[in-house]
Tab-separated table of C-alpha atoms in Angstrom:
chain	number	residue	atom	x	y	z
A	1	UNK	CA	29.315	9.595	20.214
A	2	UNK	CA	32.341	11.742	21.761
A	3	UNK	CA	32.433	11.192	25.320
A	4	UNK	CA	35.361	13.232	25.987
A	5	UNK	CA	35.248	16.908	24.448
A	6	UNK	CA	37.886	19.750	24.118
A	7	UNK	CA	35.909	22.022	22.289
A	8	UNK	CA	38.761	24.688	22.216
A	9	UNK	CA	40.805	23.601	19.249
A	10	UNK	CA	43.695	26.128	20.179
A	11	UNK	CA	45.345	28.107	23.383
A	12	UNK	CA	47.735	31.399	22.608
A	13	UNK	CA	48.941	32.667	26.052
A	14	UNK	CA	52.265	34.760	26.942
A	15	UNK	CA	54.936	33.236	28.163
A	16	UNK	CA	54.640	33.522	32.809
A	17	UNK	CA	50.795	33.421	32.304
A	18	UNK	CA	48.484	30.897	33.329
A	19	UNK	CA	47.363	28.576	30.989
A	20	UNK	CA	44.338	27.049	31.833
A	21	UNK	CA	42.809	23.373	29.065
A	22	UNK	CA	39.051	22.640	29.623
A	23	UNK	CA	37.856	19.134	28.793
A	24	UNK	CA	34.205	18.047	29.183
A	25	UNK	CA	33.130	14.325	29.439
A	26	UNK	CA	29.622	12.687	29.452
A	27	UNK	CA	29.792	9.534	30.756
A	28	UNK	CA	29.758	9.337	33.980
A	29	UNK	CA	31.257	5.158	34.620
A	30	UNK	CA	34.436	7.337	34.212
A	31	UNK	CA	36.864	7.655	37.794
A	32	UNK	CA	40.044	7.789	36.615
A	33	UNK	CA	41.058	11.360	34.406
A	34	UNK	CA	44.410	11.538	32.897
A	35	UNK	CA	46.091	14.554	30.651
A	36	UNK	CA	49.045	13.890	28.046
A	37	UNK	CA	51.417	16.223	25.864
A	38	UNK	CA	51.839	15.696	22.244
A	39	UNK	CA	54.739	17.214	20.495
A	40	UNK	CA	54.709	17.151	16.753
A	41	UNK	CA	55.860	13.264	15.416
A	42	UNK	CA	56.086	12.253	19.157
A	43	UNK	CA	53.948	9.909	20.812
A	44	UNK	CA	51.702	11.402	23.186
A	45	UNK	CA	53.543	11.815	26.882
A	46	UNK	CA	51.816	11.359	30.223
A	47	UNK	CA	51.974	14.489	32.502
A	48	UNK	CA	49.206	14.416	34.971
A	49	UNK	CA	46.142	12.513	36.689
A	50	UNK	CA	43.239	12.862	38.946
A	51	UNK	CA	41.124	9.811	40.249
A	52	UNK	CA	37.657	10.954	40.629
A	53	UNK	CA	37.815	10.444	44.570
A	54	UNK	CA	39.486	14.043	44.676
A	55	UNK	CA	39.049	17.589	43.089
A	56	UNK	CA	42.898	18.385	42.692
A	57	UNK	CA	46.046	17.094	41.730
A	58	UNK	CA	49.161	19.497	41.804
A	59	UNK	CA	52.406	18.205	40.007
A	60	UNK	CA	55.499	21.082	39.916
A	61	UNK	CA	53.729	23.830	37.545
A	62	UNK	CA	50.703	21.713	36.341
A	63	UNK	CA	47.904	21.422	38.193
A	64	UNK	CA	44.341	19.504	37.295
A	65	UNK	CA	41.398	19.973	38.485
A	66	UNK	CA	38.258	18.205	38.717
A	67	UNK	CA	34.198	18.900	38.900
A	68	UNK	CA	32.283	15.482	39.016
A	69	UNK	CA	29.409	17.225	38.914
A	70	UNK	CA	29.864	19.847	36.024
A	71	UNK	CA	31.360	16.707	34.441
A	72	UNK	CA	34.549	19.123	33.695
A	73	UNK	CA	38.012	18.932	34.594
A	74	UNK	CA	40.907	21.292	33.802
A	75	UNK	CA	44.544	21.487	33.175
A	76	UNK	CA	46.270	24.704	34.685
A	77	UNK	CA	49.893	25.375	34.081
A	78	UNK	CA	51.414	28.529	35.666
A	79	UNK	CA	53.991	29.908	34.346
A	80	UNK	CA	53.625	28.663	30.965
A	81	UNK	CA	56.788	28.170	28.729
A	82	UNK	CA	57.380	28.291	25.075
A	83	UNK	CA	58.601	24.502	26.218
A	84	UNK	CA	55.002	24.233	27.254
A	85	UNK	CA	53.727	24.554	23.193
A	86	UNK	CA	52.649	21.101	22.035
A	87	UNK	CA	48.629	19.886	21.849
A	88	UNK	CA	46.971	18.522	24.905
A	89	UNK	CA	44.739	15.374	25.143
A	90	UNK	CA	42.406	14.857	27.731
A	91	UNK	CA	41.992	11.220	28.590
A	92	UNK	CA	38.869	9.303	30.522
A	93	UNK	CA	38.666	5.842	32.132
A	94	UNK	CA	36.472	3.624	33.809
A	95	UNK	CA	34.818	0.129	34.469
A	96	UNK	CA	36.216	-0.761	30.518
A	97	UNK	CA	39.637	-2.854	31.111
A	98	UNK	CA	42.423	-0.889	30.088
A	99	UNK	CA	40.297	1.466	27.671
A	100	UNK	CA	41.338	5.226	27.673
A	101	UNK	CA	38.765	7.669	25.859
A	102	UNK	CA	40.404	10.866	24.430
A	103	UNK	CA	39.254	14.320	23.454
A	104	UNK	CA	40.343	15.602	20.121
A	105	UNK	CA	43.017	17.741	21.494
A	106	UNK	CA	43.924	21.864	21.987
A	107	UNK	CA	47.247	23.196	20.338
A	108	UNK	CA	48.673	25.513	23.028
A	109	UNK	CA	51.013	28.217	21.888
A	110	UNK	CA	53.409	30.188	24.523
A	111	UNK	CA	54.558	32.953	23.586
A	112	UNK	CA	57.828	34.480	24.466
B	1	UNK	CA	66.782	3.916	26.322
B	2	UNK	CA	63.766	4.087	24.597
B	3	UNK	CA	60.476	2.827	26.772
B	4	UNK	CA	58.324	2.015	23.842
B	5	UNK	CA	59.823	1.586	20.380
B	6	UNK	CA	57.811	1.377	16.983
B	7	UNK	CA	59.201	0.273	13.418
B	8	UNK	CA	58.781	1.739	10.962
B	9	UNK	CA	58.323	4.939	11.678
B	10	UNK	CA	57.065	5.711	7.846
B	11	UNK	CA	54.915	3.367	5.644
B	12	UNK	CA	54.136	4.078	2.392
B	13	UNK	CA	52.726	1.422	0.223
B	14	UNK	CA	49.945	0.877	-2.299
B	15	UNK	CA	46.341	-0.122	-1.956
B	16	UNK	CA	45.813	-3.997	-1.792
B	17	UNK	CA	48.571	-4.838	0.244
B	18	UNK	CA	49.433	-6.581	3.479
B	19	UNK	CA	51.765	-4.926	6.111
B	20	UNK	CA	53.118	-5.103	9.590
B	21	UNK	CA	54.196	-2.612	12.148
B	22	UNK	CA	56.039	-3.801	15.314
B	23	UNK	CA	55.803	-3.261	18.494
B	24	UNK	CA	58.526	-3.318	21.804
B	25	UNK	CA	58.267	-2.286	25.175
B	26	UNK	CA	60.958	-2.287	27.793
B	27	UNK	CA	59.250	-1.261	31.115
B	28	UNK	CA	57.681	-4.119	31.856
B	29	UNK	CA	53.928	-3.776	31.537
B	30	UNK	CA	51.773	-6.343	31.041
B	31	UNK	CA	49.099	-5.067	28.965
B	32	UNK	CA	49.959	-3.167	25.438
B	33	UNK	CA	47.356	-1.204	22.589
B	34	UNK	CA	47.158	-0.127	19.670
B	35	UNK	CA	45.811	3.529	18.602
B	36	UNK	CA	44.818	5.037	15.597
B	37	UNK	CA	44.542	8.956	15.034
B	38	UNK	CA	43.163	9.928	11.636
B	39	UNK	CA	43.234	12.935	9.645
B	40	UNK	CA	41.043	14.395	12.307
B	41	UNK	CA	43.607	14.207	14.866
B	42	UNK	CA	40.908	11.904	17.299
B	43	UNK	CA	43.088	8.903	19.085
B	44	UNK	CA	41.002	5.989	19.207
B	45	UNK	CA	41.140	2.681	21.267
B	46	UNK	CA	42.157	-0.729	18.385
B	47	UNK	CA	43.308	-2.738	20.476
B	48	UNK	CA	43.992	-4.331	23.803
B	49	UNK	CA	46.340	-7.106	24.642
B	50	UNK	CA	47.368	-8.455	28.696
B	51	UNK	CA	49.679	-10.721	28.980
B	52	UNK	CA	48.928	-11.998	25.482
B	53	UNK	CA	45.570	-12.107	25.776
B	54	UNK	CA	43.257	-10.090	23.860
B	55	UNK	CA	41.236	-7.880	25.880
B	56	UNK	CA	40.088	-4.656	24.051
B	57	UNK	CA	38.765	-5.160	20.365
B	58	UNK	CA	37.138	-2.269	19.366
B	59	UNK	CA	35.029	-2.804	15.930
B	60	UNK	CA	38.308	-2.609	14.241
B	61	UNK	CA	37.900	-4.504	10.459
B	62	UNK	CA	38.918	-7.794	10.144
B	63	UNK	CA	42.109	-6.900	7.952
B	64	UNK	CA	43.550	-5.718	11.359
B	65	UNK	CA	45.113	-8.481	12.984
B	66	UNK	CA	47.540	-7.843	16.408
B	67	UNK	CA	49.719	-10.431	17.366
B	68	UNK	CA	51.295	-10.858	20.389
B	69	UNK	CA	54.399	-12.874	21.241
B	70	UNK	CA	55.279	-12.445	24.258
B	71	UNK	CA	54.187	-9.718	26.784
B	72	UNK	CA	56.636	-6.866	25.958
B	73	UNK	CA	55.492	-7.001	22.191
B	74	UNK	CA	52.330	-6.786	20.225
B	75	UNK	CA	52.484	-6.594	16.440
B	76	UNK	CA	49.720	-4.719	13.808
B	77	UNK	CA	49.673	-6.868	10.535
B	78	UNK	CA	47.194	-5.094	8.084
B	79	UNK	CA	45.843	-7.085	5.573
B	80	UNK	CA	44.506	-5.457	1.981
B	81	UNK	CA	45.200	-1.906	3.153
B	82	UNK	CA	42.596	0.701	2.124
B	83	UNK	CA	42.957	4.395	1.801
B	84	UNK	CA	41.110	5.110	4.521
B	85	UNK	CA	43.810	2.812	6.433
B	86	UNK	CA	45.959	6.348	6.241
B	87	UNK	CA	46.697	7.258	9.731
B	88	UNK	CA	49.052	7.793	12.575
B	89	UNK	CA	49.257	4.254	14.401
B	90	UNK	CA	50.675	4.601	18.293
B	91	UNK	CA	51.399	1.876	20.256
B	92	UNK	CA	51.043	1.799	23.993
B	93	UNK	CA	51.931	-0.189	27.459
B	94	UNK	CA	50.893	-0.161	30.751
B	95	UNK	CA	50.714	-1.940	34.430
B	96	UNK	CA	47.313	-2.505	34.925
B	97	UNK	CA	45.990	-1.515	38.336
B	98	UNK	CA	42.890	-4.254	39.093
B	99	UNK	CA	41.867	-3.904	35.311
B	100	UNK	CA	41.473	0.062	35.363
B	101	UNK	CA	43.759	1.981	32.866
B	102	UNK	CA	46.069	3.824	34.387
B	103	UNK	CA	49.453	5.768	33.035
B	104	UNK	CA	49.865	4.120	29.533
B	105	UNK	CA	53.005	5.181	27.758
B	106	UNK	CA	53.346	5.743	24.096
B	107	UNK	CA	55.232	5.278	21.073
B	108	UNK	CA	56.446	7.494	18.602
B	109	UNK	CA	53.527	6.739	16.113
B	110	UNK	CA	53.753	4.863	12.383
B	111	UNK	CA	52.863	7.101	9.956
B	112	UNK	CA	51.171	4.954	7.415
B	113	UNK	CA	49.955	5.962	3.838
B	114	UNK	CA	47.899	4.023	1.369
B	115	UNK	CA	48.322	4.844	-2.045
């Protein structure tokens, strides 16, 4: 039972486009929406959240965005960088202390 | 200065036997977890610990054992390890905001392989 989806494994996009990460959830006890950067034998590194109280959060070149009623949020990052290559997770919340709910990831390459 | 620290970083040992993987965190948080992401790449919830107190146990085999002690660590001892034990084990802390998970902050990942 996934209840947080990527179902785009991978991203290519040129380097100065947008690069816009869909994630889908299904339960809908989660508020709190959170995206993270994975490099390759790194940990996975915070970079942006959106409480389910608003629609956007804007932070430098990353912006989410979120539809409560779709059940969908996105990740849009304009420009991209070749920096910017690494795999997104999408991350869920709610009433379950402490418990984050991840999709399976999307590899995003920039290219120069 | 790193935030969250895991050791080792590789584990390669044979079927049948116990481990452990540690566990430090410098920021201060009072709650810390363990992940697991198999072959699959999917990054799933072990463990929960606040203030060393379990919170989060999710259906995780008895062989997994976390021990916590004190707040800024919480330890992974694997008992009888199993192939299917192969994974990528992160740790991770966080300041809990009224029991709602917030920012958590991660470790580099254990790479552990059962032979």
């Amino acid at each position: 039972d996934q209840q947080v989806k990527q179902n785009s494994p991978s991203l290519s996009v040129q380097e100065g486009r947008i690069s816009i990460l869909n994630c889908d959830y299904t339960n809908s006890m989660f508020d709190y929406f959170l995206w993270y950067k994975k490099y390759p034998a790194e940990g996975p590194t915070f970079l942006i959240s959106i409480s389910s109280i608003k629609d956007k959060n804007e932070d430098g070149r990353f912006t989410v965005f979120l539809n409560k009623s779709a059940k969908h949020l996105s990740l849009h990052i304009v420009p991209s960088q070749p920096g910017d290559s690494a795999v997104y997770f999408c991350a869920a919340s709610g009433t379950s202390y402490g418990k984050l709910t991840f999709g399976q990831g999307t590899i995003l390459t920039v290219h120069p | 200065d790193t935030a969250v620290s895991q050791t080792p970083k590789y584990l390669v040992t044979q079927m049948g036997n116990d481990k452990s993987i540690k566990c430090e965190q410098n920021l201060g948080h009072d709650t810390m977890y363990w992940y697991k992401q198999d072959s699959k790449k999917f990054l799933k919830i072990m463990f929960s610990y606040n203030n060393k107190e379990l919170i989060i146990n999710e259906t995780v085999p008895n062989r997994f054992s976390p021990k916590s002690p004190d707040k800024a660590h919480l330890n992974l001892h694997i008992n009888s390890l199993e192939l299917g034990d192969s994974a990528v084990y992160f740790c991770a802390s966080s300041q809990e905001d009224n029991g709602a998970a917030r920012e958590q902050f991660f470790g580099p990942g254990t790479r552990l392989t059962v032979l």
